[in-house]
Short mmCIF file of C-alpha atoms in Angstrom, two decimals:
data_model
loop_
_atom_site.label_atom_id
_atom_site.label_comp_id
_atom_site.label_asym_id
_atom_site.label_seq_id
_atom_site.Cartn_x
_atom_site.Cartn_y
_atom_site.Cartn_z
CA MET A 57 172.91 145.03 172.18
CA SER A 58 171.66 142.44 169.90
CA SER A 59 173.19 142.55 166.60
CA LEU A 60 172.82 140.50 163.41
CA ASP A 61 176.74 140.10 163.52
CA PRO A 62 177.75 137.28 165.84
CA ARG A 63 181.30 138.99 166.15
CA VAL A 64 179.53 142.02 167.35
CA ASN A 65 177.55 140.15 169.94
CA ARG A 66 180.63 138.71 171.13
CA LEU A 67 182.09 142.20 172.17
CA ASP A 68 181.62 143.18 175.85
CA THR A 69 180.37 146.81 174.66
CA LYS A 70 179.29 147.51 178.25
CA LYS A 71 183.03 147.86 179.24
CA VAL A 72 183.38 150.96 177.03
CA LYS A 73 183.64 154.06 179.17
CA ASP A 74 184.18 156.73 176.96
CA GLY A 75 185.23 155.33 173.60
CA GLU A 76 187.03 158.30 172.83
CA LEU A 77 190.41 158.81 171.31
CA HIS A 78 193.18 160.82 172.81
CA THR A 79 193.97 163.39 170.39
CA ASN A 80 196.98 165.09 172.10
CA SER A 81 199.40 162.37 170.48
CA HIS A 82 200.14 161.22 167.40
CA LEU A 83 202.24 158.44 165.38
CA ILE A 84 204.93 159.36 162.85
CA THR A 85 203.75 160.31 159.36
CA TRP A 86 205.83 158.21 156.75
CA GLU A 87 206.01 158.83 152.87
CA VAL A 88 205.69 155.50 151.12
CA PHE A 89 207.51 154.69 147.76
CA HIS A 90 206.78 151.44 145.56
CA GLN A 91 208.70 149.47 143.25
CA GLU A 92 206.81 147.63 140.76
CA LYS A 93 209.20 145.50 138.99
CA ARG A 94 213.21 145.10 139.22
CA GLY A 95 214.74 147.76 137.01
CA LYS A 96 211.72 150.13 137.31
CA GLN A 97 211.87 153.62 139.32
CA VAL A 98 210.65 153.53 142.83
CA THR A 99 207.68 155.96 143.01
CA HIS A 100 205.88 157.65 145.62
CA CYS A 101 202.47 156.07 146.20
CA GLY A 102 201.04 157.57 149.54
CA ILE A 103 201.47 157.81 153.25
CA VAL A 104 201.03 155.55 156.50
CA HIS A 105 201.29 156.60 160.13
CA ALA A 106 203.35 154.27 162.40
CA SER A 107 205.52 154.30 165.52
CA THR A 108 208.64 152.90 163.78
CA PRO A 109 209.93 152.02 160.27
CA GLU A 110 209.42 148.38 160.66
CA ILE A 111 205.73 148.86 161.32
CA ALA A 112 205.31 151.53 158.68
CA LEU A 113 206.64 148.75 156.19
CA VAL A 114 204.20 146.26 157.57
CA LEU A 115 201.19 148.87 157.12
CA ALA A 116 202.69 149.92 153.62
CA LYS A 117 202.71 146.30 152.51
CA GLU A 118 198.96 146.01 153.54
CA GLN A 119 198.09 149.44 152.03
CA PHE A 120 199.97 149.42 148.67
CA ALA A 121 201.01 145.90 148.00
CA ARG A 122 197.70 144.09 148.12
CA ARG A 123 197.31 143.25 144.61
CA GLY A 124 199.50 143.26 141.37
CA LYS A 125 203.44 143.21 141.50
CA THR A 126 205.77 144.66 143.89
CA THR A 127 209.26 144.12 144.31
CA ASN A 128 210.03 146.31 147.03
CA LEU A 129 208.72 149.38 149.44
CA TRP A 130 210.38 152.19 150.84
CA VAL A 131 209.38 154.52 153.70
CA ALA A 132 210.74 157.71 154.87
CA LYS A 133 209.70 160.21 157.53
CA THR A 134 207.79 162.89 156.08
CA THR A 135 210.03 165.25 157.99
CA ASP A 136 213.07 163.93 156.31
CA ILE A 137 211.71 164.99 152.84
CA TYR A 138 212.65 168.45 151.70
CA THR A 139 210.62 170.13 148.75
CA PHE A 140 210.53 173.45 146.93
CA SER A 141 207.70 175.71 148.14
CA SER A 142 204.63 175.43 145.66
CA GLU A 143 205.17 179.08 145.23
CA ASP A 144 208.27 178.57 143.64
CA GLU A 145 206.96 176.50 140.63
CA ASP A 146 207.75 179.13 138.39
CA ILE A 147 211.65 178.30 138.58
CA PHE A 148 210.64 175.41 136.18
CA GLU A 149 208.62 177.39 133.94
CA THR A 150 211.15 178.16 131.22
CA THR A 151 212.60 174.59 131.06
CA PRO A 152 210.44 173.35 128.24
CA GLU A 153 211.54 176.38 126.14
CA LYS A 154 215.34 175.11 126.29
CA THR A 155 214.78 173.25 123.13
CA PHE A 156 218.79 173.05 122.67
CA ARG A 157 218.69 170.36 125.37
CA GLU A 158 216.27 168.30 123.18
CA PRO A 159 217.40 165.83 120.38
CA GLY A 160 214.41 167.30 118.12
CA ALA A 161 216.10 170.50 117.84
CA TYR A 162 218.98 169.31 115.65
CA LYS A 163 217.93 168.50 112.31
CA VAL A 164 220.49 168.38 109.55
CA ARG A 165 218.88 165.94 106.95
CA GLY A 166 217.60 169.22 104.91
CA ARG A 167 221.04 170.40 104.74
CA ILE A 168 222.70 167.41 103.69
CA GLU A 169 220.42 167.00 101.00
CA LYS A 170 220.86 170.71 99.83
CA PHE A 171 224.69 169.95 99.92
CA GLN A 172 224.45 166.67 97.86
CA LYS A 173 222.14 168.46 95.31
CA GLU A 174 224.77 171.37 94.85
CA ASN A 175 227.90 168.99 94.97
CA LYS A 176 226.35 167.01 92.24
CA ALA A 177 225.74 170.12 90.46
CA ASP A 178 229.35 171.20 90.61
CA VAL A 179 230.61 167.92 89.24
CA MET B 116 181.85 152.64 148.40
CA TYR B 117 180.39 155.78 149.55
CA GLY B 118 177.23 157.97 149.13
CA SER B 119 177.42 161.50 147.87
CA THR B 120 177.90 164.43 150.17
CA ASN B 121 174.73 166.29 150.84
CA ILE B 122 175.13 170.25 150.84
CA THR B 123 172.77 171.58 153.26
CA GLU B 124 171.14 174.87 153.28
CA GLU B 125 173.27 176.09 155.92
CA ASP B 126 176.56 175.06 154.24
CA ALA B 127 175.33 176.87 151.10
CA ARG B 128 174.89 180.02 153.15
CA ARG B 129 178.21 179.85 154.57
CA MET B 130 179.94 179.83 151.14
CA ASN B 131 181.44 183.17 151.40
CA VAL B 132 184.50 184.55 149.63
CA SER B 133 184.32 188.11 150.20
CA ASP B 134 187.44 188.24 152.51
CA GLU B 135 189.51 186.36 150.17
CA GLU B 136 192.22 188.27 148.25
CA PRO B 137 190.60 188.86 144.79
CA GLU B 138 193.89 188.61 142.94
CA LYS B 139 194.51 185.24 144.59
CA LEU B 140 190.98 184.01 144.15
CA LEU B 141 191.09 184.82 140.53
CA ALA B 142 194.29 183.01 139.81
CA PHE B 143 193.06 180.18 141.61
CA GLU B 144 189.89 179.88 139.79
CA ASP B 145 191.67 180.40 136.37
CA ARG B 146 193.88 177.42 137.36
CA ILE B 147 190.77 175.24 137.98
CA ALA B 148 189.09 176.20 134.77
CA ARG B 149 192.45 175.45 132.93
CA GLY B 150 191.95 171.84 134.09
CA GLU B 151 194.80 172.13 136.30
CA LYS B 152 194.91 170.22 139.87
CA ILE B 153 195.29 172.18 143.33
CA GLU B 154 197.99 170.48 145.41
CA PRO B 155 198.39 170.77 149.22
CA GLY B 156 200.89 173.52 149.48
CA ASP B 157 198.94 176.03 147.09
CA TRP B 158 196.85 178.82 148.15
CA MET B 159 193.18 177.94 148.22
CA PRO B 160 190.14 179.80 149.42
CA LYS B 161 189.21 178.98 153.10
CA GLU B 162 185.63 177.91 151.88
CA TYR B 163 187.41 175.44 149.24
CA ARG B 164 189.48 173.77 152.05
CA ARG B 165 186.57 173.76 154.39
CA GLN B 166 184.23 172.03 151.78
CA LEU B 167 186.69 169.42 150.64
CA LEU B 168 187.76 168.63 153.95
CA ARG B 169 184.28 167.74 155.21
CA MET B 170 183.48 165.89 151.87
CA ILE B 171 186.71 163.75 152.04
CA GLU B 172 186.41 163.20 155.75
CA GLN B 173 182.73 162.02 155.43
CA HIS B 174 184.07 159.63 152.39
CA ALA B 175 186.65 158.21 154.62
CA HIS B 176 184.39 157.49 157.46
CA SER B 177 181.81 155.82 155.15
CA GLU B 178 184.58 153.42 153.98
CA ILE B 179 185.44 152.36 157.53
CA VAL B 180 181.62 152.15 158.83
CA GLY B 181 180.89 150.50 155.40
CA ALA B 182 182.90 147.47 156.23
CA LEU B 183 180.71 146.85 159.31
CA PRO B 184 177.48 145.55 157.45
CA GLU B 185 179.51 143.37 155.12
CA GLY B 186 181.78 142.07 157.80
CA THR B 187 178.59 140.77 159.49
CA TRP B 188 178.76 137.69 157.07
CA ILE B 189 182.44 136.84 156.93
CA THR B 190 181.93 134.18 159.22
CA ARG B 191 179.07 132.81 157.52
CA ALA B 192 180.07 132.93 153.89
CA PRO B 193 178.81 130.10 151.95
CA ASN B 194 181.98 128.92 150.69
CA PHE B 195 185.73 129.34 150.88
CA ARG B 196 185.81 131.29 147.67
CA ARG B 197 183.32 133.77 148.67
CA LYS B 198 184.74 134.20 151.99
CA LEU B 199 188.00 135.17 150.39
CA ALA B 200 186.54 137.62 148.21
CA LEU B 201 184.45 139.22 150.99
CA ILE B 202 187.47 139.49 153.20
CA ALA B 203 189.43 141.10 150.57
CA LYS B 204 186.60 143.40 149.78
CA VAL B 205 186.37 144.41 153.35
CA GLN B 206 190.02 145.13 153.75
CA ASP B 207 189.93 147.07 150.69
CA GLU B 208 187.31 149.34 152.26
CA ILE B 209 189.55 150.02 155.29
CA GLY B 210 192.27 150.75 153.03
CA HIS B 211 190.07 153.08 151.25
CA GLY B 212 189.33 154.83 154.35
CA GLN B 213 193.09 155.14 155.17
CA LEU B 214 193.80 156.62 151.60
CA LEU B 215 191.02 159.31 152.05
CA TYR B 216 192.13 160.02 155.67
CA SER B 217 195.69 160.76 154.18
CA ALA B 218 194.13 163.06 151.48
CA ALA B 219 191.91 164.83 154.06
CA GLU B 220 194.89 165.28 156.29
CA THR B 221 196.72 167.21 153.59
CA LEU B 222 194.01 169.95 154.20
CA GLY B 223 195.27 170.54 157.65
CA LYS B 224 193.17 168.22 159.98
CA THR B 225 194.68 165.48 161.90
CA ARG B 226 193.67 161.78 161.22
CA GLU B 227 193.16 161.29 165.18
CA GLN B 228 190.81 164.55 165.24
CA MET B 229 188.65 163.29 162.27
CA LEU B 230 188.30 159.76 164.15
CA GLU B 231 187.33 161.73 167.28
CA ASP B 232 184.52 163.40 165.39
CA LEU B 233 183.43 160.15 163.90
CA LEU B 234 183.18 158.89 167.47
CA ASN B 235 181.43 162.01 168.83
CA GLY B 236 179.00 162.06 166.12
CA LYS B 237 180.13 165.73 164.76
CA SER B 238 181.11 164.09 161.42
CA LYS B 239 178.56 162.24 159.09
CA TYR B 240 178.92 159.26 157.21
CA SER B 241 176.73 157.75 154.23
CA ASN B 242 173.30 156.81 155.25
CA VAL B 243 173.36 153.51 153.38
CA PHE B 244 175.49 151.91 156.07
CA ASN B 245 173.02 152.24 158.86
CA TYR B 246 170.83 149.54 157.30
CA PRO B 247 171.46 145.99 158.42
CA ALA B 248 172.74 142.82 156.36
CA LYS B 249 170.23 140.35 157.31
CA THR B 250 170.86 137.46 154.76
CA TRP B 251 173.91 136.59 152.49
CA ALA B 252 171.89 137.87 149.51
CA ASP B 253 172.36 141.28 151.33
CA ILE B 254 176.11 140.93 150.74
CA ALA B 255 175.41 140.38 146.94
CA VAL B 256 173.31 143.31 146.76
CA ILE B 257 175.58 145.64 148.70
CA GLY B 258 178.74 144.30 146.46
CA PHE B 259 176.87 144.97 143.36
CA LEU B 260 174.38 147.94 143.71
CA VAL B 261 175.80 149.92 146.63
CA ASP B 262 179.25 149.58 145.39
CA GLY B 263 177.85 150.23 141.80
CA ALA B 264 176.32 153.54 142.86
CA ALA B 265 179.51 154.26 144.79
CA ILE B 266 181.55 153.92 141.56
CA VAL B 267 179.20 156.27 139.77
CA ASN B 268 179.94 158.84 142.45
CA GLN B 269 183.65 158.35 142.69
CA VAL B 270 184.55 158.24 139.03
CA ILE B 271 182.81 161.71 138.72
CA ASN B 272 184.46 162.92 141.75
CA SER B 273 187.72 161.74 140.27
CA LYS B 274 187.73 164.20 137.80
CA GLY B 275 187.56 166.99 140.60
CA SER B 276 190.15 169.66 141.10
CA TYR B 277 192.08 168.61 144.38
CA GLY B 278 195.12 166.56 143.55
CA PRO B 279 195.28 164.07 146.54
CA TYR B 280 191.52 163.34 146.40
CA CYS B 281 191.75 162.69 142.78
CA ARG B 282 194.75 160.51 143.40
CA ALA B 283 192.96 158.32 146.12
CA LEU B 284 190.08 158.09 144.10
CA GLU B 285 191.65 156.68 141.10
CA ARG B 286 193.19 153.97 143.11
CA ILE B 287 189.83 153.30 144.69
CA CYS B 288 187.87 152.97 141.59
CA TYR B 289 190.48 150.53 140.21
CA GLU B 290 189.99 148.46 143.31
CA GLU B 291 186.16 148.76 143.34
CA SER B 292 185.95 147.26 139.92
CA PHE B 293 186.80 144.08 141.62
CA HIS B 294 184.18 144.53 144.02
CA LEU B 295 181.47 145.05 141.32
CA LYS B 296 182.46 142.19 139.55
CA GLN B 297 182.20 139.86 142.54
CA GLY B 298 178.87 141.34 143.53
CA HIS B 299 177.55 140.73 140.13
CA ASP B 300 178.88 137.40 140.22
CA ASN B 301 177.12 136.82 143.53
CA VAL B 302 173.86 138.23 142.47
CA VAL B 303 173.59 136.28 139.17
CA TYR B 304 174.56 132.92 141.28
CA LEU B 305 171.38 133.69 143.44
CA ALA B 306 169.28 134.65 140.77
CA THR B 307 170.08 131.80 138.75
CA GLY B 308 170.01 129.11 141.67
CA THR B 309 167.24 127.40 143.80
CA LYS B 310 163.85 128.84 144.56
CA HIS B 311 165.14 129.82 148.12
CA GLN B 312 168.20 131.51 146.62
CA ARG B 313 165.93 133.75 144.13
CA ALA B 314 163.67 134.62 147.18
CA ILE B 315 166.29 135.87 149.66
CA LEU B 316 167.95 137.87 146.44
CA GLN B 317 164.36 139.47 145.81
CA ASP B 318 163.95 140.19 149.28
CA ALA B 319 167.23 142.08 149.51
CA ILE B 320 166.34 144.24 146.67
CA ASN B 321 163.32 145.07 148.07
CA ARG B 322 164.92 146.36 151.19
CA TRP B 323 167.68 148.03 149.47
CA TYR B 324 165.93 149.76 146.96
CA ARG B 325 165.02 152.96 149.15
CA PRO B 326 168.49 153.20 150.55
CA LEU B 327 169.83 153.27 147.05
CA LEU B 328 167.59 155.91 145.86
CA HIS B 329 168.52 157.89 148.95
CA PHE B 330 172.30 157.21 148.38
CA PHE B 331 172.96 160.11 145.88
CA GLY B 332 171.28 162.48 148.31
CA PRO B 333 168.05 164.49 148.06
CA PRO B 334 166.68 165.63 144.73
CA ASP B 335 168.27 168.75 143.12
CA LYS B 336 164.91 170.86 143.89
CA MET B 337 165.19 170.10 147.65
CA SER B 338 169.01 170.49 148.14
CA ALA B 339 170.88 173.63 148.13
CA HIS B 340 172.85 174.62 145.04
CA SER B 341 176.30 176.12 145.06
CA GLU B 342 177.58 177.21 141.76
CA LYS B 343 180.86 178.06 143.56
CA LEU B 344 181.47 174.38 144.47
CA MET B 345 180.78 173.22 140.72
CA LYS B 346 182.92 176.00 139.46
CA TRP B 347 185.52 175.05 141.84
CA LYS B 348 185.11 171.16 140.81
CA VAL B 349 184.41 170.29 144.31
CA LYS B 350 181.11 168.81 143.09
CA LEU B 351 181.16 167.72 139.66
CA ALA B 352 177.35 166.56 139.20
CA SER B 353 174.13 167.17 140.49
CA ASN B 354 172.50 164.47 142.76
CA ASP B 355 169.55 163.73 140.20
CA ASP B 356 172.14 163.40 137.50
CA MET B 357 174.19 160.60 139.39
CA ARG B 358 170.99 158.78 140.54
CA ASN B 359 169.95 158.91 136.97
CA GLN B 360 173.13 157.54 135.66
CA PHE B 361 173.07 154.90 138.30
CA LEU B 362 169.59 153.65 137.33
CA ASP B 363 170.18 153.65 133.83
CA GLN B 364 173.41 151.36 134.30
CA TYR B 365 172.12 148.92 136.88
CA VAL B 366 168.29 148.46 136.74
CA PRO B 367 168.52 146.76 133.36
CA LYS B 368 170.93 144.49 134.92
CA ILE B 369 168.52 143.33 137.68
CA LEU B 370 165.34 143.08 135.51
CA GLU B 371 167.16 140.85 133.02
CA LEU B 372 167.48 138.26 135.91
CA ASP B 373 163.63 138.38 136.18
CA ILE B 374 163.95 140.09 139.85
CA THR B 375 162.05 143.15 140.24
CA PHE B 376 161.98 146.58 142.08
CA PRO B 377 159.25 147.04 144.67
CA ASP B 378 158.32 150.30 142.85
CA PRO B 379 155.50 150.21 140.23
CA ASN B 380 156.15 153.65 138.88
CA LEU B 381 160.04 152.89 138.17
CA ARG B 382 160.35 153.39 134.58
CA LYS B 383 162.48 155.40 131.92
CA ASN B 384 160.57 158.13 130.31
CA ASN B 385 160.91 159.22 126.66
CA ASP B 386 163.65 161.94 127.63
CA GLY B 387 165.88 159.19 128.85
CA ILE B 388 165.04 160.08 132.59
CA TRP B 389 164.17 157.66 135.16
CA GLU B 390 161.05 158.22 137.20
CA PHE B 391 160.19 156.51 140.57
CA SER B 392 157.91 157.07 143.38
CA ASP B 393 158.98 159.41 146.27
CA PRO B 394 161.53 157.16 148.37
CA ASP B 395 160.38 159.02 151.64
CA TRP B 396 163.05 161.78 152.23
CA GLU B 397 161.95 162.28 155.64
CA GLU B 398 163.34 158.82 156.31
CA PHE B 399 166.57 160.06 154.75
CA LYS B 400 166.77 162.80 157.21
CA ARG B 401 165.68 160.87 160.26
CA VAL B 402 168.76 158.37 159.31
CA ILE B 403 171.24 161.00 158.86
CA ASN B 404 170.10 162.27 162.43
CA GLY B 405 170.82 159.10 163.86
CA GLY B 406 167.30 157.50 163.63
CA GLY B 407 168.32 154.62 161.47
CA PRO B 408 168.17 150.91 162.40
CA CYS B 409 172.06 150.63 162.93
CA ASN B 410 173.25 153.99 163.67
CA ALA B 411 173.64 153.30 167.29
CA GLU B 412 175.29 149.97 166.65
CA ARG B 413 177.87 151.09 163.96
CA LEU B 414 179.10 153.57 166.46
CA GLU B 415 179.14 151.59 169.52
CA VAL B 416 181.30 149.20 167.70
CA ARG B 417 183.74 151.78 166.65
CA ARG B 418 183.94 153.22 170.14
CA TYR B 419 184.38 149.80 171.41
CA ALA B 420 187.49 149.16 168.94
CA GLU B 421 188.95 152.49 170.09
CA GLU B 422 188.78 151.64 173.86
CA ALA B 423 189.76 148.09 173.54
CA GLY B 424 192.82 148.94 171.49
CA ARG B 425 193.91 151.91 173.32
CA TRP B 426 196.47 150.03 175.26
CA VAL B 427 198.18 149.05 172.22
CA ARG B 428 198.02 152.73 170.61
CA GLN B 429 199.47 154.16 173.90
CA ALA B 430 202.27 151.47 174.14
CA LEU B 431 203.33 152.59 170.46
CA LEU B 432 203.34 156.52 171.12
CA ASN B 433 206.12 158.62 171.56
CA PRO B 434 204.79 161.52 173.70
CA GLN B 435 207.54 163.79 172.03
CA GLU B 436 206.27 162.88 168.46
CA LYS B 437 204.82 165.91 166.66
CA TYR B 438 202.01 165.45 164.08
CA GLN B 439 203.38 165.97 160.61
CA VAL B 440 200.93 166.81 157.72
CA PRO B 441 201.52 164.43 154.69
CA LEU B 442 203.18 165.92 151.61
CA ALA B 443 200.85 164.74 148.91
#
C-alpha cells in the first residue's frame, strides 16, 4: 500500500491476518469523577475502560484533564456504584413541595411592622 | 468532527412502533415534548434505541477514522507551534471517539462489538474522511471547514433528547471551538502568505468543496424523512437546513481572503438560501459503499492497529471479567 502518510507506509500491513477484535473479553468499566479546584465538589464526568485502577487513572487523565484546571480525579468500578432505578424517580417528586425546609418559607417582616404600628398606636 | 447521519429508505421503512405499549410510548413522547432528557435506565421504544445507537456509533467511528487524514501531517508540520496544535487536535478527536463510544454503550452495545463492526465494514463513518490530505493546506481546510461543518451539526444535535449523547456533544463542541480557531488561523496564514501558500490553499479548497457539500448528506428531496425521528429529537434539522447554515457561516470567510470556490453557481438567492451546482450524489454513494480514494487504507490501518496491539490487550485482560454497561 502506498500512502501519503509516511507513518502508514512504515507499517507492515501485509502481516495482518484477520485484523479483527476478539469480542468475547472485556476490560473493566470505571466511572470517573473530576475535581476542578481545591474546595470544590468532585463530580462525575464520564467513564473509561481499563484493566486496573492505576491504568484507569492514567486514561482518565488523558480523557478528562487535557485542558483547564484539575486538582484530582477519582475512579470507581461501575459495579461498585448503586443507584435508584429510574422508575423510582417519583420518590423525589414531592420534595420541592416541602417549603417548610426552605428559608424562604419564613417571612416575618410584615408581622413585625404590623406589631410595631399597633404598639405605637397603643402608647 | 463528524458528518451528519444519513437515514436510508430502508431505515425509514423499519421505523415501526406498532408493537410498543401505547401508554409507555405516549409518556415517553410527552417527556420529550416537555424538553426532558431520556437517560439510559428509562424505558424507550426499540426504534429510538436502534436509531440512536447507529447514529452515535457512526459518529464515534468518524472521530477515530477522522484522526487518520490529519495525522498524515503530524510528522511534517511546518513549525513547532503548528505541530503542537495538530497533535492536540488529533488527540481530541480520539478522545471524542471515546466519549461517543461511552454514550453509545449506554444503549446496550459493547465497545468491542462496535469496533468489530467498524473493522468488518458493517458500521459506516463519515465519507469526508475517505479523502486524502495531500498538502499542508489540506490540514488548514480540514481544521477550519470540516470542523466548522461538524460544529454546525453537533451544536444542533446537542439539543437532542438523549442525555448521554447531549453531554458528550457539549464537551466535544467546547473542544472543537479550539480546532476551528486554529484552523482559521492556519487558513488565514496561508491566504495572506506567499504565492505558493495561496496556491496550495486554493488547490485544497477546490478539492474539499464537493466533500464538504456531501458532508450533511443527500438533499432533503432525495433522502427518507422520518417525522418520528424529528418528534423524538433524534434528528433535529434537515440535511439542507444544516448545509445552508454552514454555507452561510463559512463561504464569506473564504471569499474575504480572495480565495474562490470551484463552482460558478455558488450564490445566495434572495430568500437567503444558498444555491450550488449538483455536487454529484452518485460519488457520495460510491464513497459510502467503499469506493472512495482512501476507504481501503483507512480500514487497513485500523486492522493493523488491532492486530499489532492485540498482545497488549490480551496481556491486560482478565478472562473472568464481565462487561458492564456504563451508568450515564
